[in-house]
PDB file of C-alpha atoms and ligand atoms in Angstrom:
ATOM      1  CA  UNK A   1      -8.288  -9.813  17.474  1.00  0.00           C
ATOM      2  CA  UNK A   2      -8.620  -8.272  13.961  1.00  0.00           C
ATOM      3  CA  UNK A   3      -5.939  -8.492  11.724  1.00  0.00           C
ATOM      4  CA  UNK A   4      -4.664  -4.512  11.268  1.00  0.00           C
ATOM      5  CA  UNK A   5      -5.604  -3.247   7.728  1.00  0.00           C
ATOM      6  CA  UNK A   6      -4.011  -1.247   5.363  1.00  0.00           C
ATOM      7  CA  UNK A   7      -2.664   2.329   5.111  1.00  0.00           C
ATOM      8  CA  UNK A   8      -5.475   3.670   3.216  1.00  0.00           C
ATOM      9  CA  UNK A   9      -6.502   7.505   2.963  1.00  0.00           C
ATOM     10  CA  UNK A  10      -9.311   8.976   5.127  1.00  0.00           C
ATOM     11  CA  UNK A  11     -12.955  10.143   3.676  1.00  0.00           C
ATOM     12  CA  UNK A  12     -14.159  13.911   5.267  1.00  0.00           C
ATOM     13  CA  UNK A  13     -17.569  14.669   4.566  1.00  0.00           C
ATOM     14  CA  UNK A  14     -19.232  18.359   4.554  1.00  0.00           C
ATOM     15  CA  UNK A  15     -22.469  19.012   4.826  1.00  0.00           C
ATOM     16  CA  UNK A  16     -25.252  21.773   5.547  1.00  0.00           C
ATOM     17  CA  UNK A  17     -28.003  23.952   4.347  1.00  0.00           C
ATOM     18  CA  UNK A  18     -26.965  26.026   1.116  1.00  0.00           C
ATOM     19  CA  UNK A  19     -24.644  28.361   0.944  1.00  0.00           C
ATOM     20  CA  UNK A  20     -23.154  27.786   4.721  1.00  0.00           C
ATOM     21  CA  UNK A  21     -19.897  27.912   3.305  1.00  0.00           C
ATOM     22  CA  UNK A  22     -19.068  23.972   2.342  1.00  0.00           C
ATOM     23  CA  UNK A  23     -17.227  24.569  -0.111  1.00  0.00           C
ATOM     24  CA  UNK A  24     -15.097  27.611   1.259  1.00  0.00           C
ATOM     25  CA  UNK A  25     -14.000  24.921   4.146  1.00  0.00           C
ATOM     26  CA  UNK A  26     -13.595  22.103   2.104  1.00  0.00           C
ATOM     27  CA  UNK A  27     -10.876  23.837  -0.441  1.00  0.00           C
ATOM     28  CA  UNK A  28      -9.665  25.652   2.279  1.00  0.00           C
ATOM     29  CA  UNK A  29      -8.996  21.800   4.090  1.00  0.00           C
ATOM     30  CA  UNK A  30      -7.923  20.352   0.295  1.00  0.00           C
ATOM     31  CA  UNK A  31      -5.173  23.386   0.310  1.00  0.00           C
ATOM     32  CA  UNK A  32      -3.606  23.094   3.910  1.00  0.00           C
ATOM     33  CA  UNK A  33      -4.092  18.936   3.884  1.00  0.00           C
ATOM     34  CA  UNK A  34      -2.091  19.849   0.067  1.00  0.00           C
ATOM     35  CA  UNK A  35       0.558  21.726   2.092  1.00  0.00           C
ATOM     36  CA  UNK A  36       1.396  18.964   4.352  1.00  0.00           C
ATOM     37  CA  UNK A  37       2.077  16.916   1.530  1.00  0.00           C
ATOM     38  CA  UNK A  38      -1.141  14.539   2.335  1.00  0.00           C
ATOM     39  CA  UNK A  39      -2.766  12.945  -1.069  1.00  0.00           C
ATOM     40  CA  UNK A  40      -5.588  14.288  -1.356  1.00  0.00           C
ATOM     41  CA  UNK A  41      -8.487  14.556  -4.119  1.00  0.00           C
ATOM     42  CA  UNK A  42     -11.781  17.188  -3.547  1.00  0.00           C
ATOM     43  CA  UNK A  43     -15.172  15.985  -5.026  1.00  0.00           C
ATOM     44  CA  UNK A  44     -18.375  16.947  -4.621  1.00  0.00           C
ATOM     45  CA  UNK A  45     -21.817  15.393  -4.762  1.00  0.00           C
ATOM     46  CA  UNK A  46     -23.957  15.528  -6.829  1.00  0.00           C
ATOM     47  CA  UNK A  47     -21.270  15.307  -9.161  1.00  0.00           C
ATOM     48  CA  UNK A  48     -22.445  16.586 -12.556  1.00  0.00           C
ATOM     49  CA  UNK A  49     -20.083  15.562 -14.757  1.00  0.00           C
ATOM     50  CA  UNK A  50     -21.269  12.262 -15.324  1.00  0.00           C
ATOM     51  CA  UNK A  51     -24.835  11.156 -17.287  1.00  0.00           C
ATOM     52  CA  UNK A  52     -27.035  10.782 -13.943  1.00  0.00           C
ATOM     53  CA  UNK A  53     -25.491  13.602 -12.834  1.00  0.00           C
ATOM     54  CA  UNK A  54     -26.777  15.970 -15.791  1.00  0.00           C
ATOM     55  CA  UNK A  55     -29.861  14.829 -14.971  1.00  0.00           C
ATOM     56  CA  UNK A  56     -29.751  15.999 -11.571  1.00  0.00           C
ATOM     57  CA  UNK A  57     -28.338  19.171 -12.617  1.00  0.00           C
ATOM     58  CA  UNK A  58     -31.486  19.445 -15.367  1.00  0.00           C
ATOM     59  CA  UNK A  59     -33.557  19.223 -12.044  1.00  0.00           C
ATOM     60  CA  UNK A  60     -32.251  21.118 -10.329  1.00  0.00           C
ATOM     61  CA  UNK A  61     -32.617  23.926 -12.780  1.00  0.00           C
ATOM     62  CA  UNK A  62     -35.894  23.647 -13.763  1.00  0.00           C
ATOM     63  CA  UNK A  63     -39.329  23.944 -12.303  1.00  0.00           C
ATOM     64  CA  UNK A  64     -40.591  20.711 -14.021  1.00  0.00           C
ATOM     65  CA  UNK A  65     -41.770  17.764 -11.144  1.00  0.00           C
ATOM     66  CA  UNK A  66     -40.669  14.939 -11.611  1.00  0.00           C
ATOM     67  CA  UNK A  67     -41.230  11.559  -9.288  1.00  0.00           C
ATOM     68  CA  UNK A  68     -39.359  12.540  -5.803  1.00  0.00           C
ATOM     69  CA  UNK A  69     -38.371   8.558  -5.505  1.00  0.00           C
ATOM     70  CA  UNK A  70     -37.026   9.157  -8.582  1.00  0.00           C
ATOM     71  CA  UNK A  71     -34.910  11.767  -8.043  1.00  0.00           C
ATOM     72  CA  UNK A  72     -34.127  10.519  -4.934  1.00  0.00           C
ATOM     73  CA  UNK A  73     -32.542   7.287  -6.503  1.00  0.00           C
ATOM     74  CA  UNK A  74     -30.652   9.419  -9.373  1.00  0.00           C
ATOM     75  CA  UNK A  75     -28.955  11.283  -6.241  1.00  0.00           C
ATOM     76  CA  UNK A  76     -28.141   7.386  -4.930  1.00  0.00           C
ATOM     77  CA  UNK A  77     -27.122   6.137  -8.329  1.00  0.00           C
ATOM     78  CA  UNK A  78     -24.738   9.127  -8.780  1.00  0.00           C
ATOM     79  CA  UNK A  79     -22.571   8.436  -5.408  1.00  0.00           C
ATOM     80  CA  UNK A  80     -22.885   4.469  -6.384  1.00  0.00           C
ATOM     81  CA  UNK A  81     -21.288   5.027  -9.687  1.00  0.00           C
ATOM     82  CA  UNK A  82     -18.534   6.303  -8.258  1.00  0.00           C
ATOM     83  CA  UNK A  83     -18.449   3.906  -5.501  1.00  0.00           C
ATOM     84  CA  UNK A  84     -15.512   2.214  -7.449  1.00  0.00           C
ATOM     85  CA  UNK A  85     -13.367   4.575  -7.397  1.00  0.00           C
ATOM     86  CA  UNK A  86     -13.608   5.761  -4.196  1.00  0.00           C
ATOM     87  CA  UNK A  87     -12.882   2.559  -2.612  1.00  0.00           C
ATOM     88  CA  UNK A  88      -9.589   2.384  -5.189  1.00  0.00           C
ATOM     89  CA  UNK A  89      -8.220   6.095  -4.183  1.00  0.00           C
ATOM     90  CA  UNK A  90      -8.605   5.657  -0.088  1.00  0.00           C
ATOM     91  CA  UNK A  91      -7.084   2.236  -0.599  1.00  0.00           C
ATOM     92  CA  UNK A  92      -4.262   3.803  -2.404  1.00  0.00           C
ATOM     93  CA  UNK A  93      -3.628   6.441   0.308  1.00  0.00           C
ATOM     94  CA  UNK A  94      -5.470   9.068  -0.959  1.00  0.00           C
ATOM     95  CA  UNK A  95      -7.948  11.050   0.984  1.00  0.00           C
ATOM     96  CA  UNK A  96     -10.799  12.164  -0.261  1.00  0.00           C
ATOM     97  CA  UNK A  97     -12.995  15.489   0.775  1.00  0.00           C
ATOM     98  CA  UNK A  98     -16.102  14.834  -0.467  1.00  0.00           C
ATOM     99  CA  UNK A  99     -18.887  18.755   0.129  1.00  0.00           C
ATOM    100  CA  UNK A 100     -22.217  16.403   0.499  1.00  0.00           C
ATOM    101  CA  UNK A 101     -22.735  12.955   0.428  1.00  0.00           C
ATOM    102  CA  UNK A 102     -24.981  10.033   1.591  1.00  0.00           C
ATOM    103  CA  UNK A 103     -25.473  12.505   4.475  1.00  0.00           C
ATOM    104  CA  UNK A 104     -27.224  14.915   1.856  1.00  0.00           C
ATOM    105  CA  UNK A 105     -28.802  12.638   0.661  1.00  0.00           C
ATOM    106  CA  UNK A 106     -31.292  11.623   3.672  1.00  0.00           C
ATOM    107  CA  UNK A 107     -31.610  15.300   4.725  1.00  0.00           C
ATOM    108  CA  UNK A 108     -33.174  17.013   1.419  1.00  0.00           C
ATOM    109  CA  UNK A 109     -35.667  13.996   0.496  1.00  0.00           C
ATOM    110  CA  UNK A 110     -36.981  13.341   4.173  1.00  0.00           C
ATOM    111  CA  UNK A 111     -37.277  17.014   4.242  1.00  0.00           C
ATOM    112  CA  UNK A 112     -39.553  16.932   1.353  1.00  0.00           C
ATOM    113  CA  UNK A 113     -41.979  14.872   3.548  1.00  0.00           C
ATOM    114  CA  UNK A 114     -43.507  12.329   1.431  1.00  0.00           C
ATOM    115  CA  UNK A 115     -44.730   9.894   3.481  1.00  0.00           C
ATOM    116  CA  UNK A 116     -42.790   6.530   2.101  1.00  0.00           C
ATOM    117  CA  UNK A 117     -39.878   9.323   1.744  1.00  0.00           C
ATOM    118  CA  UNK A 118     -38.413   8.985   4.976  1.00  0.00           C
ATOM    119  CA  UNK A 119     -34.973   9.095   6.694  1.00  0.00           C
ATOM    120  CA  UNK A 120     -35.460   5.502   7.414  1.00  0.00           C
ATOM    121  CA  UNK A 121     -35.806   4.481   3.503  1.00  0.00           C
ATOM    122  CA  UNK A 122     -33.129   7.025   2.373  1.00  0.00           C
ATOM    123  CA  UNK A 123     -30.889   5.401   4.578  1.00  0.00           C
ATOM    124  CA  UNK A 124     -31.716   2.236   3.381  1.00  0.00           C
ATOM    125  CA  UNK A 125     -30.324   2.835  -0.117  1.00  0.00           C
ATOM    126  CA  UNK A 126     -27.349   3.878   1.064  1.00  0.00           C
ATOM    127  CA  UNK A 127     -25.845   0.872   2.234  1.00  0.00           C
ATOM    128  CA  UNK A 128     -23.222  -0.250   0.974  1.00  0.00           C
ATOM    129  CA  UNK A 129     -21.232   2.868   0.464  1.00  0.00           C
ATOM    130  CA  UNK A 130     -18.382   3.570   2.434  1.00  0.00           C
ATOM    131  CA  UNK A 131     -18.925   5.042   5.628  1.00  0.00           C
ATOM    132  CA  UNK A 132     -17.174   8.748   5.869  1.00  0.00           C
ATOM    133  CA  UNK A 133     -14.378   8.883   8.840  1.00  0.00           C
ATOM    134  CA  UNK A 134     -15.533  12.358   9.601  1.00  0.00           C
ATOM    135  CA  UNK A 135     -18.406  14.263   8.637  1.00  0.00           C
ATOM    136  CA  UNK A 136     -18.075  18.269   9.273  1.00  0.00           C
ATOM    137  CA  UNK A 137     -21.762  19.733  10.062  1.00  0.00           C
ATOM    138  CA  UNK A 138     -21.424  23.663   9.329  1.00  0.00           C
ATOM    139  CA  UNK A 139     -24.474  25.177  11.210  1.00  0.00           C
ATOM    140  CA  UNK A 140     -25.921  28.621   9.992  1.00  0.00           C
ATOM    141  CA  UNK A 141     -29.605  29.695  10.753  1.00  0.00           C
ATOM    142  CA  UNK A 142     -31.158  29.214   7.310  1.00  0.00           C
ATOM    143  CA  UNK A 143     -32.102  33.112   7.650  1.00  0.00           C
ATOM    144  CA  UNK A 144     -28.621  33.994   7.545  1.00  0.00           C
ATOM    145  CA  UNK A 145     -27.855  31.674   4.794  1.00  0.00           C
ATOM    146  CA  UNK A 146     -30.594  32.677   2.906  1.00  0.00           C
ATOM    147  CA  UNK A 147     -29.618  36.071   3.051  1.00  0.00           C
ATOM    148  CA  UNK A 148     -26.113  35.381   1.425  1.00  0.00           C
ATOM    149  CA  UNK A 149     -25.529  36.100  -2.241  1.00  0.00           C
ATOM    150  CA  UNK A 150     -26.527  33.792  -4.753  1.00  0.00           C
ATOM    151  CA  UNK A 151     -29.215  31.915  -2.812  1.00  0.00           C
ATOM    152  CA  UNK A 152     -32.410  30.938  -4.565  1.00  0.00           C
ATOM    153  CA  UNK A 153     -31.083  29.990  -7.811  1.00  0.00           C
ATOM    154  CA  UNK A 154     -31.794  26.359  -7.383  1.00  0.00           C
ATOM    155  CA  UNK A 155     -34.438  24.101  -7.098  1.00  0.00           C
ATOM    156  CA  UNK A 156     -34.567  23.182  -2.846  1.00  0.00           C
ATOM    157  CA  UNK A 157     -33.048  26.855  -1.881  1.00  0.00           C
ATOM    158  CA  UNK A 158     -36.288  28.081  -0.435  1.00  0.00           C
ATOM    159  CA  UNK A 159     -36.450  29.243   3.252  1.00  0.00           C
ATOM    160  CA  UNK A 160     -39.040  27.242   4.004  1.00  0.00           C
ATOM    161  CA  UNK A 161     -37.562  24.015   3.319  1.00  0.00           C
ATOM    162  CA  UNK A 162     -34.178  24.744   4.323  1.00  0.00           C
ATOM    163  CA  UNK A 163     -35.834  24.895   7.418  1.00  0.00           C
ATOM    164  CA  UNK A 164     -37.082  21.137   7.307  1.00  0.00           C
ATOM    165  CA  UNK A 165     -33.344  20.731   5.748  1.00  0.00           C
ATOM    166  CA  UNK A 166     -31.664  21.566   8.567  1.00  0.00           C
ATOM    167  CA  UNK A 167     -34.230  19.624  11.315  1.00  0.00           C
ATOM    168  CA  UNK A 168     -33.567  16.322   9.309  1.00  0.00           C
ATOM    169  CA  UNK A 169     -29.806  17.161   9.557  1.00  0.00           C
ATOM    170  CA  UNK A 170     -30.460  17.665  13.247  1.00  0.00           C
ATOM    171  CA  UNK A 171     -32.214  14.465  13.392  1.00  0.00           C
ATOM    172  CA  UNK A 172     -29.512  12.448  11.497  1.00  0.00           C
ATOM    173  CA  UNK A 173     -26.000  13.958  13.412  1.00  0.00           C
ATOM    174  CA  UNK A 174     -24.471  11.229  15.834  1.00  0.00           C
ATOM    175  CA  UNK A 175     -22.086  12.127  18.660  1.00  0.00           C
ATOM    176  CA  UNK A 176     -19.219  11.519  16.112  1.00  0.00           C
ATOM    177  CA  UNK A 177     -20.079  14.390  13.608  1.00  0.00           C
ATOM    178  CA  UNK A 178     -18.077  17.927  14.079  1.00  0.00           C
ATOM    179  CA  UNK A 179     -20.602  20.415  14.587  1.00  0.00           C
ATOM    180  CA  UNK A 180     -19.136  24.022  13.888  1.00  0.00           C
ATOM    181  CA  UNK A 181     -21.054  27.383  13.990  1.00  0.00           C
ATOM    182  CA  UNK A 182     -20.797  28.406  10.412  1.00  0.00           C
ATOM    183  CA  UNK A 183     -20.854  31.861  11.321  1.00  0.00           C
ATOM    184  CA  UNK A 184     -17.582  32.363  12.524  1.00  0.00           C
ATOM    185  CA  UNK A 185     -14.868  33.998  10.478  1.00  0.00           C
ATOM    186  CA  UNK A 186     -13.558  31.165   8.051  1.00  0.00           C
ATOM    187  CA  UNK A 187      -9.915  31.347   9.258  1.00  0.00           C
ATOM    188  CA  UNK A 188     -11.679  30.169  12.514  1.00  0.00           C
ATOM    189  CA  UNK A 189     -13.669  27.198  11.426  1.00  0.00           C
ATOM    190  CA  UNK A 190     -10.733  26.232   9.243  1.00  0.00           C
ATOM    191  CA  UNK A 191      -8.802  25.427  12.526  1.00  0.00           C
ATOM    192  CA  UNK A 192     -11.424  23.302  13.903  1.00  0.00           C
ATOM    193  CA  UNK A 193     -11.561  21.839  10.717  1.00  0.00           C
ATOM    194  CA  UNK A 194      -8.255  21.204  10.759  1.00  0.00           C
ATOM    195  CA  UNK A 195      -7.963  19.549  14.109  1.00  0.00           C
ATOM    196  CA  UNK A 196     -10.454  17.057  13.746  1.00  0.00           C
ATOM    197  CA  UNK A 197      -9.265  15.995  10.150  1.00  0.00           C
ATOM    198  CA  UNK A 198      -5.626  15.824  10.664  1.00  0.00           C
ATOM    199  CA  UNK A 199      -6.016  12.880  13.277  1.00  0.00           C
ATOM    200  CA  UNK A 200      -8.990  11.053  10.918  1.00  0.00           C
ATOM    201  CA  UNK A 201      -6.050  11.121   8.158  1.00  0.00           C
ATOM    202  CA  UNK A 202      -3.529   9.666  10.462  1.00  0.00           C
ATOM    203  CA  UNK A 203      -5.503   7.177  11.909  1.00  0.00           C
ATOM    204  CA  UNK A 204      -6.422   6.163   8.157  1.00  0.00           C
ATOM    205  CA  UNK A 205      -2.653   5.859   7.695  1.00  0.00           C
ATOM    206  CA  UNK A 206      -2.419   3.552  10.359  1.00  0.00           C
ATOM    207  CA  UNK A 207      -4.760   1.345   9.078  1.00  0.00           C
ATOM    208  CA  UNK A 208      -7.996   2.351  10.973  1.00  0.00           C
ATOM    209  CA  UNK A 209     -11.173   0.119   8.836  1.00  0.00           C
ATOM    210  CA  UNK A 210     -12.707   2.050   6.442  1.00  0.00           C
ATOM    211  CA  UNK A 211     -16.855   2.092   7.905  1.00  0.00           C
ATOM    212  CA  UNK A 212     -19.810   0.682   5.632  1.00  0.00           C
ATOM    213  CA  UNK A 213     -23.366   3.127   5.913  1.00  0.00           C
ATOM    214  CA  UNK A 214     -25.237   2.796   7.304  1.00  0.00           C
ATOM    215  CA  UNK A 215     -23.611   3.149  10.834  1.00  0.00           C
TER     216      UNK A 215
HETATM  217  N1  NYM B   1     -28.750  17.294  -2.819  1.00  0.00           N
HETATM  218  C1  NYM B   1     -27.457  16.899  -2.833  1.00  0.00           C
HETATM  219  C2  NYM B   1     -29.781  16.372  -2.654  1.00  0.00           C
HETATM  220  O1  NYM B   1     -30.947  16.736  -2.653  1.00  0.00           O
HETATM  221  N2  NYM B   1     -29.472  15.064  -2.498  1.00  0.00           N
HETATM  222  C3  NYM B   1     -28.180  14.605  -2.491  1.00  0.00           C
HETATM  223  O2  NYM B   1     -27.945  13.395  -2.356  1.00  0.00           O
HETATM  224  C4  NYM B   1     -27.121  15.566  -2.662  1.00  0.00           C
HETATM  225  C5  NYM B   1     -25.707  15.104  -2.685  1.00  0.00           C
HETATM  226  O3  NYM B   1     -28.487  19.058  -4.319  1.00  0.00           O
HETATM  227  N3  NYM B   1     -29.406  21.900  -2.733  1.00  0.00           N
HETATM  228  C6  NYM B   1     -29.073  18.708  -3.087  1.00  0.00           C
HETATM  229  C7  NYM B   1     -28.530  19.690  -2.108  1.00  0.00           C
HETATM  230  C8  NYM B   1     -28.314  20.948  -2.909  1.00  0.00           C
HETATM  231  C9  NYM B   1     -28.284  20.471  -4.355  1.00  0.00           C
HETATM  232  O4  NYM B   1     -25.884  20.585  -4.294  1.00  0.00           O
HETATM  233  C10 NYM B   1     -27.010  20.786  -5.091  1.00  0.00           C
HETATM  234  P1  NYM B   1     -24.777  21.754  -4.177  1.00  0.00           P
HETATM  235  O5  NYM B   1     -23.803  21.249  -3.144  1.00  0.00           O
HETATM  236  O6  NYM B   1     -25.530  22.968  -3.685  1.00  0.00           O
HETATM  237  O7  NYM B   1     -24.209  21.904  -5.537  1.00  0.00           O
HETATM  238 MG1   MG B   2     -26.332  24.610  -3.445  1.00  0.00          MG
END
């Protein structure tokens, strides 16, 4: 038998096209987690506070091409330099929300379909990171999301490839992942939201192992 770990804090992953409402859920799950008196810290990747991370945001601004492997490993880098801390906050008890991650990751560069691009590879680089205890899939028909306010201003927020966005997300969800229709009103999805997190941060309490990706 293994040895029980550690109280430790759980890791909740969003993901989804653009503008499916991510980040609506995830500070409306930061707020009511908040309310229960659960730790709890809200990130989001990329994060583009940090030097990679401006980088990313320069690219995703502009129209300028750059290498896609590239980019694709300044995405990486920029969830591996804050591996670190991660691994110290969920071992001190705090849970982290995370809207994207590794998860993002695979299904925007496999989408761009260059051949040695592929799901398989992205993957690849991930490992090592910890593994997220849930991962919340918001599904929208990229029409409908496309049609929301604000869509188009970056770099990837094209119909078209929101499309192949939202196969390779198709393609990547396991029988774990908590697939909600992202159409509903957001009172609604924050319920189902709420059920399947609340257990993830107890088991995490009682010591459930953190997971490694890729698994
Ligand atoms: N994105 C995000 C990637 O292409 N790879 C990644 O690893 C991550 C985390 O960045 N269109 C893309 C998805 C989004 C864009 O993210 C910016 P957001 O959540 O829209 O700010
Ligand atoms: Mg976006």
């Amino acid at each position: 038998a293994t040895a029980p770990c550690a109280p430790r804090g759980a890791l909740i992953v969003f993901e989804g096209i653009d503008r499916c409402g991510k980040s609506t859920q995830s500070n409306m799950l930061v707020n009511t987690l908040r309310s229960r008196r659960v730790n709890v810290e809200h990130w989001r990747f990329p994060d583009r506070s940090t030097k990679i991370g401006q980088k990313i945001d320069d690219y995703l601004h502009n129209g300028v091409q750059q290498d896609d492997t590239a980019v694709h490993l300044l995405f990486t880098a920029n969830r591996f330099e804050k591996r670190n801390e991660m691994l110290r906050l969920l071992a001190g008890g705090t849970t982290l929300v995370l809207d994207r991650y590794s998860y993002s990751g695979v299904a925007y560069t496999a989408a761009k379909g260059v051949p040695h691009l592929d799901s398989e590879y992205c993957r690849s680089v991930e490992v090592g990171l910890p593994a997220a205890d849930l991962v919340v899939f918001m599904a929208m028909p990229p029409e409908q999301a496309a049609a929301r306010g604000g869509f188009g201003a970056e770099r990837y927020e094209k119909l078209d490839f929101q499309r192949k966005v939202a196969q390779q997300y198709e393609a990547l969800k396991d029988s774990h992942w908590l697939t909600l229709d992202a159409t509903l009103q957001p009172e609604l999805i924050h319920q189902q939201v709420m059920g399947a997190a609340l257990p993830m941060v107890e088991n995490a309490a009682r010591g459930a192992p953190l997971g490694r990706l890729w698994d």
